[in-house]
Coordinates of C-alpha atoms in Angstrom, one line a residue:
X1 CA -24.6 8.8 18.9
X2 CA -24.4 8.9 22.7
X3 CA -22.6 5.9 24.3
X4 CA -25.9 4.5 25.7
X5 CA -27.6 4.8 22.4
X6 CA -24.7 3.2 20.6
X7 CA -24.7 0.3 23.2
X8 CA -28.5 -0.2 22.6
X9 CA -28.0 -0.1 18.8
X10 CA -25.2 -2.7 19.0
X11 CA -27.3 -4.9 21.4
X12 CA -30.3 -4.8 19.1
X13 CA -28.2 -5.6 16.1
X14 CA -26.6 -8.6 17.9
X15 CA -29.9 -9.9 19.1
X16 CA -31.4 -9.4 15.6
X17 CA -28.6 -11.4 14.0
X18 CA -29.2 -14.3 16.3
X19 CA -33.0 -14.3 16.0
X20 CA -32.9 -13.9 12.2
X21 CA -30.4 -16.8 12.0
X22 CA -32.9 -18.9 13.9
X23 CA -36.2 -17.7 12.5
X24 CA -35.5 -15.9 9.2
X25 CA -36.6 -12.5 8.1
X26 CA -39.9 -12.8 10.0
X27 CA -38.2 -13.0 13.4
X28 CA -40.2 -11.4 16.1
X29 CA -39.3 -7.8 16.7
X30 CA -40.6 -8.0 20.2
X31 CA -38.3 -11.0 20.9
X32 CA -35.4 -9.1 19.4
X33 CA -36.0 -6.2 21.7
X34 CA -36.4 -8.5 24.7
X35 CA -33.1 -10.3 23.9
X36 CA -31.4 -7.0 23.5
X37 CA -32.6 -5.8 26.9
X38 CA -34.4 -2.8 25.4
X39 CA -38.0 -1.8 25.0
X40 CA -39.9 -2.0 21.7
X41 CA -39.8 1.8 21.4
X42 CA -36.0 1.8 21.6
X43 CA -35.8 -0.8 18.9
X44 CA -38.1 1.3 16.6
X45 CA -36.3 4.5 17.3
X46 CA -33.1 2.9 15.9
X47 CA -34.9 0.8 13.2
X48 CA -38.2 2.4 12.2
X49 CA -39.1 -0.6 10.0
X50 CA -38.4 -4.3 9.8
X51 CA -36.6 -3.7 6.5
X52 CA -34.3 -1.1 8.1
X53 CA -33.3 -3.7 10.7
X54 CA -32.7 -6.4 8.1
X55 CA -30.6 -3.9 6.0
X56 CA -28.4 -3.3 9.1
X57 CA -28.1 -7.0 9.8
X58 CA -27.1 -7.9 6.3
X59 CA -25.2 -4.8 5.2
X60 CA -21.7 -6.1 6.0
X61 CA -22.4 -9.5 4.4
X62 CA -23.6 -7.7 1.2
X63 CA -20.4 -5.6 1.2
X64 CA -18.4 -8.8 1.0
X65 CA -20.4 -9.8 -2.1
X66 CA -19.8 -6.3 -3.6
X67 CA -16.1 -6.6 -2.9
X68 CA -16.1 -10.0 -4.7
X69 CA -17.6 -8.2 -7.8
X70 CA -14.8 -5.8 -7.7
X71 CA -12.2 -8.6 -7.6
X72 CA -13.8 -10.2 -10.6
X73 CA -14.1 -7.0 -12.7
X74 CA -10.7 -7.6 -14.3
X75 CA -11.3 -11.3 -15.2
X76 CA -10.3 -12.2 -18.8
X77 CA -13.6 -13.9 -19.4
X78 CA -16.4 -11.4 -18.4
X79 CA -19.2 -14.0 -18.8
X80 CA -17.4 -16.3 -16.4
X81 CA -16.8 -13.5 -14.0
X82 CA -20.5 -12.5 -14.0
X83 CA -21.5 -16.2 -13.6
X84 CA -19.1 -16.7 -10.7
X85 CA -20.4 -13.6 -8.9
X86 CA -24.1 -14.6 -9.4
X87 CA -23.3 -18.1 -8.1
X88 CA -21.7 -16.5 -5.0
X89 CA -24.8 -14.3 -4.5
X90 CA -27.1 -17.3 -4.8
X91 CA -25.1 -19.4 -2.4
X92 CA -24.8 -16.6 0.1
X93 CA -28.6 -16.0 -0.1
X94 CA -29.3 -19.8 0.2
X95 CA -27.1 -20.3 3.2
X96 CA -27.7 -17.0 5.1
X97 CA -31.2 -17.3 6.6
X98 CA -33.4 -14.3 5.8
X99 CA -31.1 -12.6 3.3
X100 CA -33.0 -13.5 0.2
X101 CA -36.3 -12.6 1.8
X102 CA -35.0 -9.2 2.9
X103 CA -33.8 -8.4 -0.6
X104 CA -37.1 -9.4 -2.0
X105 CA -38.9 -7.1 0.5
X106 CA -36.4 -4.3 0.1
X107 CA -37.9 -3.3 -3.3
X108 CA -41.4 -3.2 -1.8
X109 CA -40.6 -1.2 1.4
X110 CA -42.4 2.2 1.1
X111 CA -39.5 3.9 2.9
X112 CA -36.3 1.8 2.3
X113 CA -33.2 3.0 4.1
X114 CA -31.6 5.7 2.1
X115 CA -28.7 5.1 -0.3
X116 CA -27.1 2.1 1.0
X117 CA -29.8 -0.6 0.8
X118 CA -28.5 -4.0 0.1
X119 CA -30.4 -4.3 -3.1
X120 CA -28.9 -1.0 -4.4
X121 CA -25.4 -2.2 -3.4
X122 CA -25.8 -5.4 -5.3
X123 CA -27.2 -3.7 -8.4
X124 CA -24.3 -1.3 -8.4
X125 CA -21.8 -4.1 -7.9
X126 CA -23.2 -6.4 -10.6
X127 CA -23.8 -3.7 -13.2
X128 CA -20.2 -3.4 -14.0
X129 CA -19.8 -7.1 -14.4
X130 CA -22.9 -7.3 -16.6
X131 CA -21.7 -4.3 -18.8
X132 CA -18.4 -6.2 -19.4
X133 CA -20.2 -9.4 -20.2
X134 CA -22.5 -7.5 -22.6
X135 CA -19.5 -5.9 -24.3
X136 CA -17.9 -9.4 -24.7
X137 CA -21.1 -10.8 -26.2
X138 CA -21.4 -13.3 -23.3
X139 CA -24.9 -12.2 -22.3
X140 CA -27.9 -11.4 -24.4
X141 CA -28.3 -7.6 -24.8
X142 CA -31.8 -7.4 -23.3
X143 CA -30.7 -8.9 -20.0
X144 CA -30.5 -6.5 -17.1
X145 CA -28.8 -6.8 -13.7
X146 CA -32.2 -6.6 -12.1
X147 CA -33.3 -9.6 -14.2
X148 CA -30.2 -11.6 -13.0
X149 CA -30.6 -10.6 -9.4
X150 CA -34.3 -11.6 -9.5
X151 CA -33.3 -15.0 -10.8
X152 CA -30.6 -15.4 -8.3
X153 CA -32.9 -14.3 -5.5
X154 CA -35.6 -16.8 -6.5
X155 CA -33.0 -19.6 -6.5
X156 CA -31.9 -18.5 -3.0
X157 CA -35.4 -18.4 -1.7
X158 CA -36.1 -21.8 -3.2
X159 CA -33.1 -23.5 -1.7
X160 CA -32.6 -21.5 1.6
X161 CA -32.2 -23.8 4.6
X162 CA -32.4 -27.1 2.5
X163 CA -29.8 -29.8 2.9
X164 CA -27.1 -29.1 0.3
X165 CA -28.4 -25.5 -0.2
X166 CA -25.1 -24.3 -1.7
X167 CA -24.8 -27.1 -4.2
X168 CA -28.5 -26.8 -5.2
X169 CA -28.3 -23.0 -5.5
X170 CA -25.2 -23.3 -7.8
X171 CA -26.9 -25.9 -10.0
X172 CA -30.0 -23.9 -10.4
X173 CA -28.1 -20.7 -11.2
X174 CA -26.1 -22.5 -13.8
X175 CA -29.4 -23.7 -15.4
X176 CA -30.8 -20.1 -15.3
X177 CA -27.6 -18.7 -16.8
X178 CA -27.9 -20.9 -19.8
X179 CA -31.0 -18.9 -20.7
X180 CA -29.2 -15.5 -20.7
X181 CA -26.4 -16.5 -23.0
X182 CA -26.7 -15.5 -26.6
X183 CA -28.5 -17.9 -28.9
X184 CA -27.0 -19.5 -31.8

């Protein structure tokens, strides 16, 4: 990328982070371009869709969650490791304005960013933890990582921006996880 193009990209990303923190995933693209000091065409050249911009804004944050899954992979209690990671994902989504909404929309984007979408990263990271929990008999066999991430995302959406969002997200995830444990 040329230096001026790289500078524009960085300015757009910085402006987008600030606007999404204020207004969520529906932040005005025109306002982002204006705050970045670029035209709308420049914004769209770097980020052809809103989802592409959201993916770029949240990519590094999602990488942190994926690294957490890696840290928990060797935990002696695989069910607890999975639950800890899912709580972390829920709290992150509930306290990071726009993240839960961008993950929800990511699966519906007709042209999601190739290969490194936040949703794909989370599915990949959580799959190993779920496999270990399945092997340990800590999770019902029919439960998939997509099921769990859907539940966690719903909790994040329901609690995002509320007072005590992290506490409420944790409580609701714990309730949901009771339903995925083996019966009897």
